[in-house]
Short mmCIF file of C-alpha atoms in Angstrom, two decimals:
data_model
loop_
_atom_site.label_atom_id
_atom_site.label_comp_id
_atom_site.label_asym_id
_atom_site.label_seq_id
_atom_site.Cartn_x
_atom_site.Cartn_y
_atom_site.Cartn_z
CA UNK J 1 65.73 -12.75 8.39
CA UNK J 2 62.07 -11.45 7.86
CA UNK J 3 60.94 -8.39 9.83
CA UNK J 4 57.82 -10.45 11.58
CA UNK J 5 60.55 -13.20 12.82
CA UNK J 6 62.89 -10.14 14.30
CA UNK J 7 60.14 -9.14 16.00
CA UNK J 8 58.90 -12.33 17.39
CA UNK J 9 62.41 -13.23 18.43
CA UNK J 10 62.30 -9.37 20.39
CA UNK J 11 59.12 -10.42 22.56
CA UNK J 12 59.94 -13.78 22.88
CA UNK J 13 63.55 -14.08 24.20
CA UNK J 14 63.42 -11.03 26.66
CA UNK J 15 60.38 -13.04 28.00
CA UNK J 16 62.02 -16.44 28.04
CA UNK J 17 64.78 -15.17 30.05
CA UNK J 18 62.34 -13.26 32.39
CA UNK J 19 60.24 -16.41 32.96
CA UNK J 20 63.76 -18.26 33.48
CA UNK J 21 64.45 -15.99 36.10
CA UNK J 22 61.15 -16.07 37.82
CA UNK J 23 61.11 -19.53 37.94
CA UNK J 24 64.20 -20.11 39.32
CA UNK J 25 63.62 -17.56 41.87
CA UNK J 26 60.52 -18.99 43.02
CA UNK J 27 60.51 -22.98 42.17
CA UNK J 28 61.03 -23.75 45.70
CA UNK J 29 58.71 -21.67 47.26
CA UNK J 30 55.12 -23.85 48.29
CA UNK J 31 51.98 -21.97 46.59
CA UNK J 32 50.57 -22.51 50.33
CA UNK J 33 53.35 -20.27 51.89
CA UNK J 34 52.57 -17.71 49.46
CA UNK J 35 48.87 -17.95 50.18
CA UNK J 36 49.19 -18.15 53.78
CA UNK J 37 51.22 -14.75 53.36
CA UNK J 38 48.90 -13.27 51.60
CA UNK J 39 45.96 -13.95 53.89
CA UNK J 40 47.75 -11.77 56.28
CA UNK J 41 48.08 -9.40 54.27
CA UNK J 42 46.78 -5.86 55.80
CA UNK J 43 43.91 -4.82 53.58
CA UNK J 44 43.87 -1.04 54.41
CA UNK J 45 47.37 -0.27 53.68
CA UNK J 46 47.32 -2.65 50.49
CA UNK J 47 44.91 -0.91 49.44
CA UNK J 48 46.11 2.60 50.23
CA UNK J 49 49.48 2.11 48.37
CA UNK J 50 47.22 0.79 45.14
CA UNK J 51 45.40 4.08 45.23
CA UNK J 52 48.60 6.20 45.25
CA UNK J 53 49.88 3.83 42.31
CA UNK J 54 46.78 4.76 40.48
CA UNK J 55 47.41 8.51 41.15
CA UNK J 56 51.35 7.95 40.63
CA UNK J 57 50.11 6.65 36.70
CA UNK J 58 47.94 9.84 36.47
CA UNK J 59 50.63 12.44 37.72
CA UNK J 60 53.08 10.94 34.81
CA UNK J 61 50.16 11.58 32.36
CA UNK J 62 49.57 15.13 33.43
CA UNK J 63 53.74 15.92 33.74
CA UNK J 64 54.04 14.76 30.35
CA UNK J 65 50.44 16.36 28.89
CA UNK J 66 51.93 19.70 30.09
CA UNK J 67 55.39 18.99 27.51
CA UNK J 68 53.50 17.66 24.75
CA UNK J 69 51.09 20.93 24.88
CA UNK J 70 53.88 23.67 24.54
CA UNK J 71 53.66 25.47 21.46
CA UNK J 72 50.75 23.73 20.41
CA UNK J 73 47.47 25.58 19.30
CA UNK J 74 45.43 22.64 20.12
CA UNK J 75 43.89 21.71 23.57
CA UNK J 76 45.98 19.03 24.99
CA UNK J 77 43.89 16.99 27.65
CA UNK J 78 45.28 14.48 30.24
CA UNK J 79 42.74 11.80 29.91
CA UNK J 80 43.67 10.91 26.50
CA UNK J 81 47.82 11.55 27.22
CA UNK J 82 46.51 8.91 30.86
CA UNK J 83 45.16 6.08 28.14
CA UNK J 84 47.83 6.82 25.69
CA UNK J 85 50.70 6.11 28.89
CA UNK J 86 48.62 3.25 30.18
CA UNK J 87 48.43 1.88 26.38
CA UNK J 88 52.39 2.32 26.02
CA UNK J 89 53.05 0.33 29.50
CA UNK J 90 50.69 -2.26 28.13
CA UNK J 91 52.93 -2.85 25.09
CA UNK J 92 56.05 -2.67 27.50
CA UNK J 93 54.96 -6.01 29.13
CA UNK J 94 55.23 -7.44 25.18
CA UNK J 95 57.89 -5.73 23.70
CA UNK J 96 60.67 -4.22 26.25
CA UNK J 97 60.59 -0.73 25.63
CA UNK J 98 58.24 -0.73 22.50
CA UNK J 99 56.17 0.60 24.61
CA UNK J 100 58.35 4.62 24.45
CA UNK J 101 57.25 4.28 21.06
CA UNK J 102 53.97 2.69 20.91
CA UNK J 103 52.34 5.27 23.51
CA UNK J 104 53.30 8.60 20.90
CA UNK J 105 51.64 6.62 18.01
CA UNK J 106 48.54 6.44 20.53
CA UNK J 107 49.02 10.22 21.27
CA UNK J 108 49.31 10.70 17.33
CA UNK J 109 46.28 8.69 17.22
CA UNK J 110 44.54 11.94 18.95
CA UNK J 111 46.22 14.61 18.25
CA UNK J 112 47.95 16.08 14.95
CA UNK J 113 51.27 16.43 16.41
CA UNK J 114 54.30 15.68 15.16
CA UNK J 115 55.29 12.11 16.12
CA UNK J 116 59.38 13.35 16.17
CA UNK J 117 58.15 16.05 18.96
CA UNK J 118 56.27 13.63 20.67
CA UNK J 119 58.87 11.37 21.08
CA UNK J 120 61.16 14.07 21.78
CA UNK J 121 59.58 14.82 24.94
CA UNK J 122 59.46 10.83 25.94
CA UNK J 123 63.15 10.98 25.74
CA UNK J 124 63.21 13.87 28.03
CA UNK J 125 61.20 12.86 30.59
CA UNK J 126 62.49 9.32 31.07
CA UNK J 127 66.13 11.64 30.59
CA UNK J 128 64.57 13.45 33.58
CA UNK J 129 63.46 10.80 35.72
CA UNK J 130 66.84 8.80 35.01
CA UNK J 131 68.56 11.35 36.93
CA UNK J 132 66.38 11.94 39.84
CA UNK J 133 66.81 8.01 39.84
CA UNK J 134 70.39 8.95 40.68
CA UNK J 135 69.32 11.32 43.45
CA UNK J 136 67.60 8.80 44.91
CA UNK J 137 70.46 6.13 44.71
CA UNK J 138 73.11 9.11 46.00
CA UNK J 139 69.95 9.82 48.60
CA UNK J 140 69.63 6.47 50.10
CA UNK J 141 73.72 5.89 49.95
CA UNK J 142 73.94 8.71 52.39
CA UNK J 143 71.37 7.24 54.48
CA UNK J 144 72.54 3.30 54.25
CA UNK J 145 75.99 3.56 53.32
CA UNK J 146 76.99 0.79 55.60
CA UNK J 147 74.78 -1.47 53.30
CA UNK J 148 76.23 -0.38 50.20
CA UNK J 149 79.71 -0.68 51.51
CA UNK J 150 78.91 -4.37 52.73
CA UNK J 151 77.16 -5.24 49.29
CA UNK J 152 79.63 -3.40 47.05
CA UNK J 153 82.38 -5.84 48.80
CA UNK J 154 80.46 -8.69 48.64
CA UNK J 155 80.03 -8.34 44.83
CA UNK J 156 82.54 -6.38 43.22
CA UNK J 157 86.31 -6.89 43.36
CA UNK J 158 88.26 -3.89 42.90
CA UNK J 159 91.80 -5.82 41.53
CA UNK J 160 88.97 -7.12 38.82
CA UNK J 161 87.44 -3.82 37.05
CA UNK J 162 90.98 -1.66 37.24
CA UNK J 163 92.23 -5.02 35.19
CA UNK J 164 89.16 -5.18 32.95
CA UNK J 165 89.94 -0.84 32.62
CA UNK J 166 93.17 -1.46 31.88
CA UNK J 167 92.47 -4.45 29.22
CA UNK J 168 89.55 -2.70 27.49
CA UNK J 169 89.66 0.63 27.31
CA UNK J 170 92.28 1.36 24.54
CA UNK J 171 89.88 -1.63 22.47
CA UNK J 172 87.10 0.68 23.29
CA UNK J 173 88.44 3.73 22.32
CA UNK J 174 89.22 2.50 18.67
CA UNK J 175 86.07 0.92 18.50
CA UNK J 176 84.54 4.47 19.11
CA UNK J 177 86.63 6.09 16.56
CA UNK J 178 85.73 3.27 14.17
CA UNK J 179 82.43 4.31 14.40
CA UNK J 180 82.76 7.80 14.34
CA UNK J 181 84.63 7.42 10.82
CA UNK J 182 81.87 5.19 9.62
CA UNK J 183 79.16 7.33 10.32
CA UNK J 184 80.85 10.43 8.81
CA UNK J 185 81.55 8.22 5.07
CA UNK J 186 77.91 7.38 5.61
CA UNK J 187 76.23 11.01 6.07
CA UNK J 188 79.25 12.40 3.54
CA UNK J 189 77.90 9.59 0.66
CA UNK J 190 73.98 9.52 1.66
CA UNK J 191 73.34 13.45 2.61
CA UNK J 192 71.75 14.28 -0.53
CA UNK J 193 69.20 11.68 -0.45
CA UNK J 194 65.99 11.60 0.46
CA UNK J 195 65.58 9.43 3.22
CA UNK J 196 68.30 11.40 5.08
CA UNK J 197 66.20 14.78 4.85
CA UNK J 198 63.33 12.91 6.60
CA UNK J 199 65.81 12.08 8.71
CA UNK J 200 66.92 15.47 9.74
CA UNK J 201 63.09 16.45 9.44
CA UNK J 202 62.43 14.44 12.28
CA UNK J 203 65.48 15.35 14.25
CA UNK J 204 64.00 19.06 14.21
CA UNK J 205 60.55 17.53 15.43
CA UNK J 206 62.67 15.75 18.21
CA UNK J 207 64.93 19.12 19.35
CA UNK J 208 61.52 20.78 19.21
CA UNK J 209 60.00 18.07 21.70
CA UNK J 210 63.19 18.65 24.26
CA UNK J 211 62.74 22.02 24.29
CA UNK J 212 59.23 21.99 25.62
CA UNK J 213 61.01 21.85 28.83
CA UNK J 214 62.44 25.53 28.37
CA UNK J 215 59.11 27.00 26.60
CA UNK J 216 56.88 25.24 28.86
CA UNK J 217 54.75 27.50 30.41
CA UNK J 218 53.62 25.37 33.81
CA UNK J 219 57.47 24.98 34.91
CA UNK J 220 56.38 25.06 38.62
CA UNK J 221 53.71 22.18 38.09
CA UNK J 222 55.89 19.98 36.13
CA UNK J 223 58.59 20.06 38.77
CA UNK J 224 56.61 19.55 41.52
CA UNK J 225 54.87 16.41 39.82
CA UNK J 226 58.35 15.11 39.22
CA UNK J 227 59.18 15.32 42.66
CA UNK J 228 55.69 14.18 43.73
CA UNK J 229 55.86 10.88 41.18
CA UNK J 230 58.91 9.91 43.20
CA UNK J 231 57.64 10.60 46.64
CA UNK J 232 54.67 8.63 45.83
CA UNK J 233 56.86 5.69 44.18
CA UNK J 234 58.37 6.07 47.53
CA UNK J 235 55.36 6.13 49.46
CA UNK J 236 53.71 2.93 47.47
CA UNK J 237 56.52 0.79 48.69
CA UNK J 238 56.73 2.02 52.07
CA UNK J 239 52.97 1.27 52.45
CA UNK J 240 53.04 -2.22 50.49
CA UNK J 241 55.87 -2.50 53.42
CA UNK J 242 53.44 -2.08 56.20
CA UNK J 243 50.83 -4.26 54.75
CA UNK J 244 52.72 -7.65 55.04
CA UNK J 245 53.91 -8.84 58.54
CA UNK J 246 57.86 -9.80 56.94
CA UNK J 247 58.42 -6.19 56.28
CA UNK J 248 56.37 -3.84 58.34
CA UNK J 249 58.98 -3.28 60.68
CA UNK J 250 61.25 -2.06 58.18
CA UNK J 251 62.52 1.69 58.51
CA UNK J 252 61.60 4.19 56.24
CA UNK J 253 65.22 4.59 54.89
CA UNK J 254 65.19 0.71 54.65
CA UNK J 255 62.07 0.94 52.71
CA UNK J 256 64.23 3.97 50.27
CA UNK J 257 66.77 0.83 49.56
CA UNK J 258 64.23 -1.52 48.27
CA UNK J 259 63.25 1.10 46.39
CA UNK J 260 66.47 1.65 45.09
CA UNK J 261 67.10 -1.97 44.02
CA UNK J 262 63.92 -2.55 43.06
CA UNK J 263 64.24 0.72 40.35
CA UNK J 264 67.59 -1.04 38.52
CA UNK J 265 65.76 -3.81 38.36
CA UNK J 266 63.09 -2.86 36.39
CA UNK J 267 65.49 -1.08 34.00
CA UNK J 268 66.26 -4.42 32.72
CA UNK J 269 65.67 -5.60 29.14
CA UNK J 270 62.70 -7.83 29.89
CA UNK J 271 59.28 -7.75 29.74
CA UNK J 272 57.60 -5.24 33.08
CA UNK J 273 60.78 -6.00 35.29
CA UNK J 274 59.56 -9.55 35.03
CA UNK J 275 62.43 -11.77 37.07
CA UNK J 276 64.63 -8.82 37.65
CA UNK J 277 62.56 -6.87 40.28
CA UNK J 278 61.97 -9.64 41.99
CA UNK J 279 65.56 -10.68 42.37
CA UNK J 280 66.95 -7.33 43.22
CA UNK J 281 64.03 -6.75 46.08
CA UNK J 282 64.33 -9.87 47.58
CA UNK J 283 68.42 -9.82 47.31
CA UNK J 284 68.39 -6.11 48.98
CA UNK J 285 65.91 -7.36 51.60
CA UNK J 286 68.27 -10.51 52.75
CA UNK J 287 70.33 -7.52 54.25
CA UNK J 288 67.28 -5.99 56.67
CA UNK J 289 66.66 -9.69 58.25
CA UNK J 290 63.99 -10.86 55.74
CA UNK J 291 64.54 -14.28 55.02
CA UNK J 292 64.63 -15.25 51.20
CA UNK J 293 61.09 -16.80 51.51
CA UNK J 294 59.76 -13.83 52.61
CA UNK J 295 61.55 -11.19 50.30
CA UNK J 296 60.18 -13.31 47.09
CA UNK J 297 56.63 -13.39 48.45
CA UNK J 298 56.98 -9.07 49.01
CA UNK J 299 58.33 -8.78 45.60
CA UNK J 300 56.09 -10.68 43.85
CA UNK J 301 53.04 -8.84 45.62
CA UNK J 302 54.22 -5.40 44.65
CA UNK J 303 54.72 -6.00 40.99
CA UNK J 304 51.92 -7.92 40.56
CA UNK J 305 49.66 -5.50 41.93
CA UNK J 306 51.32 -3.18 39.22
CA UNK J 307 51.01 -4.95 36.70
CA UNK J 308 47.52 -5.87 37.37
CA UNK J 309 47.38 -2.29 37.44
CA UNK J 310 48.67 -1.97 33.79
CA UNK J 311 46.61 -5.10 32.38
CA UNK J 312 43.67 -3.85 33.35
CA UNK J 313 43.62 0.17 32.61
CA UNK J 314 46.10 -0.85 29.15
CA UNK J 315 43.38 -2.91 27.99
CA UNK J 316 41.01 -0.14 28.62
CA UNK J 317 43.31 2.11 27.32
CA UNK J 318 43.21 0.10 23.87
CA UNK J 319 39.22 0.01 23.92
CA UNK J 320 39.48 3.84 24.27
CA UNK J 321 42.07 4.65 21.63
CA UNK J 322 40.36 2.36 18.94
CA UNK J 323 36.86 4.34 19.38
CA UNK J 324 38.43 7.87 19.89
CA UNK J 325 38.61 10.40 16.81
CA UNK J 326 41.84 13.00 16.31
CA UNK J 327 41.43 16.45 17.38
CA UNK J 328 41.72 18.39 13.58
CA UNK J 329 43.09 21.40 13.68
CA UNK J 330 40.82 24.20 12.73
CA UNK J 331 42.41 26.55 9.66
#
């Protein structure tokens, strides 16, 4: 199987399913009803929670500027690190989770940087934001257990995963030490050759890229903007909340679930959250008193104002990238 068919076959079926999804989600659902939604749609606090999306993009470009900068004797800016994010969340909507990759090359594109240290500190900040994901999950199960509870019973039998533990886990465990004997034969037979040195020269680039987090010299700032990102995540929602009549009586901690759901949904395999998002915020809502209708039409208008958000400043991004000239380092 040719490379160029692998990777057709990467963007395409992540992107069938997604579409699957959406359209089963939303093939009963009357264009009108979604238009007659929208027109009451409160302009001031749509447009509020758009701005703080905007500035939400920006924070992530200065958090990670501030990693990719340590130990560098180059100038680091955030504008190009802002066009190299929005370029990588442009590819995301293509290929599902290209887009990690995609946005060093653009940063590589500017600056002469290792592209193993680059990606080094990708993997740490989405390490990073993974577990204040978790905070926020442990966060909102303190404030809405009695929704969890009720969902976790509705969905999940107990007898069922101690039986699937039970059935599975001695297969798993010599699967793991299948693998673990395999990949020993394969360093003891290949470490002399070339390809494997490049291999452990980029896993020195890629140490070097998670420990900008100890050398870093702005430890205060980047903390603070991680905490920020996910207030104003937070805060976007909350606001996209109060702008359509379905869910502006919803409570802030209400508002903290959706968020919640709507986070694990995007961490699915498929093109921008496509399908998934939807399903998970308008599933979660059913529980507040939204009626299906209504939960669809509030999911779809928050990630499509995103990713309007990322079609427009990722195409930008690509216009800017293809003109701009690297930084050279001055010996």
């Amino acid at each position: 199987m040719s490379n160029r068919l692998i990777n057709s076959l990467q963007a395409i079926v992540p992107l069938f399913a997604a579409l699957l999804i959406f359209y089963y989600l939303y093939r009963d659902i009357e264009s009108e009803v979604i238009l007659e939604a929208l027109k009451g749609t409160d302009l001031l606090w749509f447009s509020a929670a758009m701005f703080i999306g905007l500035l939400g993009f920006w924070l992530r470009a200065w958090r990670w500027k501030n990693l990719i900068a340590t130990n560098e004797t180059i100038t680091v800016k955030t504008i190009p690190i802002f066009w190299s994010l929005m370029f990588g969340n442009l590819v995301n909507l293509i290929f599902p989770r290209a887009g990690e990759v995609a946005r060093c090359g653009a940063v590589r594109k500017t600056y002469p940087i290792k592209f193993g240290k680059i990606f080094g500190t990708v993997v740490l900040e989405r390490t990073i934001d993974m577990l204040f994901m978790l905070f926020i999950i442990a966060l909102a199960f303190l404030l809405e257990g009695s929704i969890f509870i009720e969902i976790f019973k509705n969905l999940v039998s107990l007898d069922a995963i101690k039986g699937f533990i039970v059935e599975y886990f001695y297969w798993a465990l010599l699967f793991f030490l299948m693998l673990l004997l395999m990949g020993v034969f394969a360093y003891q037979k290949f470490k002399k050759t070339a390809w494997l040195g490049k291999l452990r020269q980029f896993a020195r680039q890629f140490v070097s890229g998670l420990e900008t987090l100890i050398h870093m010299e702005n430890k205060v700032g980047f903390w603070v903007a991680t905490f920020s990102i996910w207030i104003i995540y937070f805060l976007m929602m909350y606001w996209m909340a109060l702008s359509i009549p379905a869910t502006h009586t919803l409570s802030a901690t209400s508002v903290l679930m959706v968020l919640v759901m709507g986070s694990i949904g995007m961490i699915a395999p498929v093109q921008g959250g496509i399908g998934t998002f939807h399903a998970m915020v308008a599933f979660i809502l059913l529980y507040y008193g939204v009626s299906e209708e209504q939960g669809k039409i509030f999911a779809m208008l928050v990630h499509t104002s995103q990713i309007m958000i990322v079609l427009i400043l990722g195409g930008i991004s690509f216009l800017y990238l293809f003109r701009k000239k690297k930084v050279t380092l001055n010996v």
